[in-house]
Structure formats: C-alpha cells, structure tokens
CSV table of C-alpha atoms in Angstrom, one decimal:
chain,number,residue,atom,x,y,z
A,1,ASP,CA,139.5,123.8,-20.3
A,2,ALA,CA,138.6,123.8,-24.2
A,3,GLY,CA,141.6,122.0,-26.0
A,4,ILE,CA,142.6,118.8,-27.6
A,5,THR,CA,144.0,115.9,-25.4
A,6,GLN,CA,145.7,112.9,-26.4
A,7,SER,CA,146.2,109.7,-24.3
A,8,PRO,CA,148.5,107.9,-23.3
A,9,ARG,CA,151.2,110.3,-23.5
A,10,TYR,CA,153.8,107.4,-23.7
A,11,LYS,CA,153.0,103.7,-24.5
A,12,ILE,CA,155.3,100.6,-24.7
A,13,THR,CA,153.9,97.5,-26.3
A,14,GLU,CA,155.2,94.6,-28.3
A,15,THR,CA,154.7,93.4,-31.9
A,16,GLY,CA,151.6,92.1,-33.0
A,17,ARG,CA,149.7,93.7,-30.0
A,18,GLN,CA,146.7,95.8,-30.8
A,19,VAL,CA,147.2,99.5,-29.5
A,20,THR,CA,144.6,102.3,-29.6
A,21,LEU,CA,145.6,105.9,-28.9
A,22,MET,CA,143.0,108.4,-28.1
A,23,CYS,CA,142.0,111.8,-29.1
A,24,HIS,CA,139.6,114.2,-27.7
A,25,GLN,CA,138.9,117.7,-28.4
A,26,THR,CA,136.3,120.1,-27.0
A,27,TRP,CA,136.1,122.7,-29.7
A,28,SER,CA,133.2,120.9,-31.8
A,29,HIS,CA,135.9,121.1,-34.8
A,30,SER,CA,134.9,119.6,-38.0
A,31,TYR,CA,138.1,118.4,-39.0
A,32,MET,CA,140.4,115.8,-37.0
A,33,PHE,CA,143.6,114.6,-38.1
A,34,TRP,CA,146.2,112.2,-37.4
A,35,TYR,CA,150.1,112.3,-37.9
A,36,ARG,CA,153.2,110.6,-37.2
A,37,GLN,CA,156.5,112.2,-36.7
A,38,ASP,CA,159.7,110.3,-37.6
A,39,LEU,CA,163.1,111.9,-37.7
A,40,GLY,CA,163.7,113.2,-41.1
A,41,HIS,CA,160.5,113.2,-42.4
A,42,GLY,CA,158.5,115.7,-40.5
A,43,LEU,CA,155.0,114.9,-39.9
A,44,ARG,CA,153.2,112.7,-42.2
A,45,LEU,CA,149.3,112.3,-42.3
A,46,ILE,CA,148.0,108.9,-41.4
A,47,TYR,CA,144.4,109.7,-41.7
A,48,TYR,CA,141.9,112.4,-41.6
A,49,SER,CA,138.3,113.0,-40.9
A,50,ALA,CA,135.8,116.0,-42.3
A,51,ALA,CA,132.8,115.2,-39.9
A,52,ALA,CA,131.7,112.2,-37.8
A,53,ASP,CA,131.2,109.2,-39.9
A,54,ILE,CA,133.5,110.5,-42.6
A,55,THR,CA,137.0,109.4,-42.6
A,56,ASP,CA,139.9,109.3,-45.4
A,57,LYS,CA,143.3,107.9,-45.9
A,58,GLY,CA,146.4,110.2,-45.7
A,59,GLU,CA,149.9,109.5,-46.7
A,60,VAL,CA,151.0,106.5,-44.7
A,61,PRO,CA,147.5,104.8,-43.7
A,62,ASP,CA,148.8,101.0,-43.7
A,63,GLY,CA,148.7,99.1,-40.3
A,64,TYR,CA,146.0,101.9,-39.0
A,65,VAL,CA,142.4,101.9,-38.5
A,66,VAL,CA,140.4,105.0,-37.4
A,67,SER,CA,136.8,105.9,-36.4
A,68,ARG,CA,134.7,108.7,-35.7
A,69,SER,CA,131.4,108.2,-34.3
A,70,LYS,CA,131.5,111.5,-32.3
A,71,THR,CA,132.6,114.6,-33.4
A,72,GLU,CA,134.7,115.1,-30.5
A,73,ASN,CA,136.8,111.7,-30.6
A,74,PHE,CA,139.2,110.4,-33.1
A,75,PRO,CA,140.8,107.2,-31.9
A,76,LEU,CA,143.7,105.7,-33.8
A,77,THR,CA,144.0,101.7,-33.6
A,78,LEU,CA,147.2,99.8,-34.6
A,79,GLU,CA,145.6,96.5,-35.1
A,80,SER,CA,148.8,94.4,-35.1
A,81,ALA,CA,151.8,96.7,-34.1
A,82,THR,CA,155.1,96.6,-35.8
A,83,ARG,CA,158.6,97.9,-35.1
A,84,SER,CA,158.1,100.4,-38.1
A,85,GLN,CA,155.4,101.9,-36.2
A,86,THR,CA,157.4,103.3,-33.5
A,87,SER,CA,157.0,106.9,-33.5
A,88,VAL,CA,155.1,109.8,-32.2
A,89,TYR,CA,151.8,110.2,-33.1
A,90,PHE,CA,150.0,113.6,-33.3
A,91,CYS,CA,146.1,114.3,-33.2
A,92,ALA,CA,145.0,117.6,-34.4
A,93,SER,CA,141.7,119.2,-35.1
A,94,SER,CA,140.6,122.4,-37.2
A,95,ASP,CA,137.6,124.3,-38.0
A,96,SER,CA,135.5,124.0,-41.0
A,97,ALA,CA,136.5,126.0,-44.1
A,98,TRP,CA,134.2,129.2,-43.9
A,99,LYS,CA,133.4,129.6,-40.3
A,100,GLY,CA,133.5,133.2,-38.9
A,101,GLY,CA,134.5,134.3,-42.0
A,102,GLN,CA,138.3,133.4,-41.5
A,103,GLY,CA,138.4,131.2,-44.6
A,104,PHE,CA,140.6,128.2,-44.8
A,105,ASN,CA,143.5,129.7,-43.0
A,106,GLN,CA,142.3,128.3,-39.8
A,107,PRO,CA,145.3,126.7,-38.0
A,108,GLN,CA,145.3,122.9,-37.1
A,109,HIS,CA,145.5,122.8,-33.1
A,110,PHE,CA,147.6,119.6,-31.8
A,111,GLY,CA,147.6,117.6,-29.2
A,112,ASP,CA,150.8,117.1,-27.2
A,113,GLY,CA,151.7,114.0,-28.8
A,114,THR,CA,151.9,110.2,-28.0
A,115,ARG,CA,155.3,108.5,-27.9
A,116,LEU,CA,154.7,104.9,-28.7
A,117,SER,CA,157.4,102.2,-28.6
A,118,ILE,CA,156.9,99.1,-30.3
A,119,LEU,CA,159.7,96.6,-29.1
B,1,ALA,CA,151.1,115.9,-55.3
B,2,GLN,CA,152.1,118.9,-53.1
B,3,THR,CA,155.8,118.8,-51.7
B,4,VAL,CA,157.5,121.0,-49.1
B,5,THR,CA,161.1,121.1,-48.6
B,6,GLN,CA,163.3,122.5,-45.9
B,7,SER,CA,166.8,122.1,-46.9
B,8,GLN,CA,168.6,123.2,-43.6
B,9,PRO,CA,168.3,120.4,-41.1
B,10,GLU,CA,170.1,122.5,-38.5
B,11,MET,CA,170.6,126.5,-38.0
B,12,SER,CA,172.4,128.2,-35.3
B,13,VAL,CA,171.9,132.0,-34.4
B,14,GLN,CA,173.4,134.4,-31.7
B,15,GLU,CA,171.0,135.4,-29.1
B,16,ALA,CA,169.6,139.1,-30.4
B,17,GLU,CA,170.6,138.1,-33.8
B,18,THR,CA,168.5,137.5,-36.8
B,19,VAL,CA,168.1,134.2,-38.7
B,20,THR,CA,166.3,132.9,-41.9
B,21,LEU,CA,164.8,129.8,-42.0
B,22,SER,CA,164.1,128.5,-45.9
B,23,CYS,CA,161.1,126.7,-47.3
B,24,THR,CA,160.2,125.8,-50.7
B,25,TYR,CA,157.1,124.0,-52.2
B,26,ASP,CA,155.7,122.5,-55.2
B,27,THR,CA,152.3,122.7,-56.0
B,28,SER,CA,150.1,123.3,-59.3
B,29,GLU,CA,147.2,124.9,-57.2
B,30,SER,CA,146.6,128.5,-57.5
B,31,ASP,CA,144.7,128.9,-53.7
B,32,TYR,CA,146.7,127.5,-50.7
B,33,TYR,CA,147.7,128.7,-47.3
B,34,LEU,CA,151.2,128.3,-45.9
B,35,PHE,CA,152.2,127.9,-42.2
B,36,TRP,CA,155.2,127.9,-39.7
B,37,TYR,CA,155.1,125.8,-36.6
B,38,LYS,CA,157.5,125.7,-33.9
B,39,GLN,CA,158.3,122.6,-31.7
B,40,PRO,CA,159.8,123.1,-28.4
B,41,PRO,CA,161.4,120.1,-26.5
B,42,SER,CA,158.0,119.9,-24.8
B,43,ARG,CA,156.4,118.3,-28.2
B,44,GLN,CA,154.0,120.9,-28.5
B,45,MET,CA,153.2,122.1,-32.1
B,46,ILE,CA,152.6,125.9,-32.0
B,47,LEU,CA,151.6,128.0,-34.9
B,48,VAL,CA,154.0,130.7,-35.5
B,49,ILE,CA,152.8,132.7,-38.5
B,50,ARG,CA,150.6,131.9,-41.5
B,51,GLN,CA,150.2,133.3,-45.0
B,52,GLU,CA,147.4,133.1,-47.5
B,53,ALA,CA,148.7,132.6,-51.2
B,54,TYR,CA,146.4,135.1,-52.3
B,55,LYS,CA,148.0,137.9,-50.3
B,56,GLN,CA,150.6,139.9,-51.6
B,57,GLN,CA,151.8,141.4,-48.3
B,58,ASN,CA,153.8,139.0,-46.1
B,59,ALA,CA,152.8,138.3,-43.0
B,60,THR,CA,154.2,139.3,-39.6
B,61,GLU,CA,153.8,138.3,-36.0
B,62,ASN,CA,155.8,140.4,-33.7
B,63,ARG,CA,159.5,139.3,-34.0
B,64,PHE,CA,158.4,136.7,-36.7
B,65,SER,CA,158.0,137.6,-40.2
B,66,VAL,CA,157.9,136.0,-43.5
B,67,ASN,CA,159.0,136.4,-47.2
B,68,PHE,CA,156.8,134.9,-49.4
B,69,GLN,CA,157.6,134.7,-53.3
B,70,LYS,CA,154.9,133.0,-54.9
B,71,ALA,CA,156.2,132.7,-58.3
B,72,ALA,CA,159.5,131.1,-56.9
B,73,LYS,CA,157.2,128.9,-54.4
B,74,SER,CA,159.4,130.0,-51.6
B,75,PHE,CA,158.3,130.8,-47.9
B,76,SER,CA,161.2,131.8,-45.5
B,77,LEU,CA,160.5,132.6,-41.9
B,78,LYS,CA,162.8,135.4,-40.4
B,79,ILE,CA,163.3,135.5,-36.7
B,80,SER,CA,164.6,139.2,-35.5
B,81,ASP,CA,166.2,139.8,-32.1
B,82,SER,CA,166.2,135.9,-31.3
B,83,GLN,CA,165.7,134.9,-28.0
B,84,LEU,CA,166.8,131.5,-26.1
B,85,GLY,CA,163.1,130.7,-25.9
B,86,ASP,CA,163.2,130.6,-29.9
B,87,ALA,CA,165.4,127.3,-30.0
B,88,ALA,CA,163.3,124.7,-31.4
B,89,MET,CA,162.3,122.6,-34.3
B,90,TYR,CA,160.4,124.5,-37.1
B,91,PHE,CA,158.3,123.2,-39.6
B,92,CYS,CA,156.9,124.8,-42.7
B,93,ALA,CA,153.5,123.7,-43.9
B,94,TYR,CA,151.3,123.5,-46.9
B,95,ARG,CA,147.4,123.5,-47.2
B,96,SER,CA,145.3,123.4,-50.2
B,97,GLY,CA,142.6,125.9,-50.5
B,98,PRO,CA,138.8,124.5,-50.1
B,99,PHE,CA,138.2,124.4,-53.5
B,100,TYR,CA,140.6,121.6,-54.1
B,101,ASN,CA,138.9,119.4,-51.5
B,102,GLN,CA,141.9,118.0,-49.7
B,103,GLY,CA,140.1,118.0,-46.2
B,104,GLY,CA,142.2,120.8,-44.7
B,105,LYS,CA,145.1,118.8,-44.1
B,106,LEU,CA,148.7,119.9,-43.9
B,107,ILE,CA,151.9,118.8,-45.7
B,108,PHE,CA,154.9,119.4,-43.6
B,109,GLY,CA,158.7,119.7,-44.6
B,110,GLN,CA,161.3,117.7,-42.8
B,111,GLY,CA,161.8,120.5,-40.1
B,112,THR,CA,165.0,122.7,-39.2
B,113,GLU,CA,166.4,122.4,-35.7
B,114,LEU,CA,167.2,126.0,-34.4
B,115,SER,CA,169.7,126.5,-31.7
B,116,VAL,CA,169.9,130.1,-30.2
B,117,LYS,CA,173.5,130.7,-28.6
B,118,PRO,CA,173.7,132.8,-25.5
C-alpha cells in the first residue's frame, strides 16, 4: 500500500550510541520532513528536504544528521545520542507546490512515529 | 519568524455538545496556509481541516469548521456534535506560501488535549 512508514516504532539506546531512524514513502513526494514531539512544545522541525540530495536545517538540528540519496528515503541519524534527544520522532512528506493545481495547501502526510528513549 | 500559539493546554466537552479550540499565530507574510491536525492516543497525525489565507470563506469539513480571522491572526476550530472519537490532542499548524521559499515546513502550536465526556 502507498504510504509513509517509519522504523523502528520503538527504540531504546544508551547515551553516546549512534542510532538511525528510517523513513520511507511510496508517493514520490518531493518534500520530506523530520519533526520531534516533546510535551509542551508540539512538533518541532529538525531537518527537511525539498528533493533528493537537497536538505536544510529546521528549528532544532543540532546533534542530528540527514541524507536523501533517493526520493523515497529520508533517514535521520543521531551521531552520539544524548538524553535530551529522548522524544517521539515523526517523519512527514508532501507533494510539490503546484502539482495537480492544488497549490501549496497540500497537507503533510505523517508516519506513525518512533518513540526513542536514551538511557 | 512565524509563531503559533495554542493557549488552552486542555479542554473538555460533553458528548453531542460543541467545543471551540483556539489558535493564534504571528506572521508578516501575506500568503500562507493553516491546518488543524488531530493526534489520537495511537500517535497518528490526522489532518482535520485546512484554510488558505487568501480565502475569506471559512473552511468546513462535516462537523469541523474554522473561524479564520485574518486581521486578528486567529484560527479557531469548532467541533460540533462532539463524539467520543474526537478525544485527542489537536495541533494548529502554519505553512508559508511558496513565494517565501520555506520548503513547505509546518510550524506547530503546543497542542490542546481534548477530552469528551459521555
């Protein structure tokens, strides 16, 4: 089925470890995003990508690395995990601005999230 | 920078009644889009309704409608005939228009937890 999938759904790791969260979408959407959700902050943007090989920082990028070698994949890596990175992580995708004549009101489609705990 | 504020951390409504969730935003942009997302305990993010800033008419989707006050920078969500399944966290979100080259990212409010009493 078409959609956006994240893996793993849950992850426990230790401080200092490297961890990669995976995101895959089957719509061939141009845009992909990573958010983190923390109590009292809503969702905050970590990184986003407008197309393959094009990425840009969001509001809270420190400690994270992304890549986008293929349109459908957008992995997020914590190079050396810290306790402050314990959070729920959401990947999202959306279509390009003008496809289908719908303009820029295209909603973002979200994965089911990854709950990451860093001990 | 744009900001989105939801001043009600929690709201409660009786089943079949109407409830309004508040959202205000701050922007100097003239072209933008506003969204309400629902997040039930399953953690899914579900689009409830969207509004284009250039449209004067308020968006409506079945029992959900918005009161979009552009001058006041207010975007409230009204849920009519509330149902138990409406219980969730609701997020208001802002997206810049394509002219501003912000990559389509969303700026979220802090969320409002809605409970529905039977």
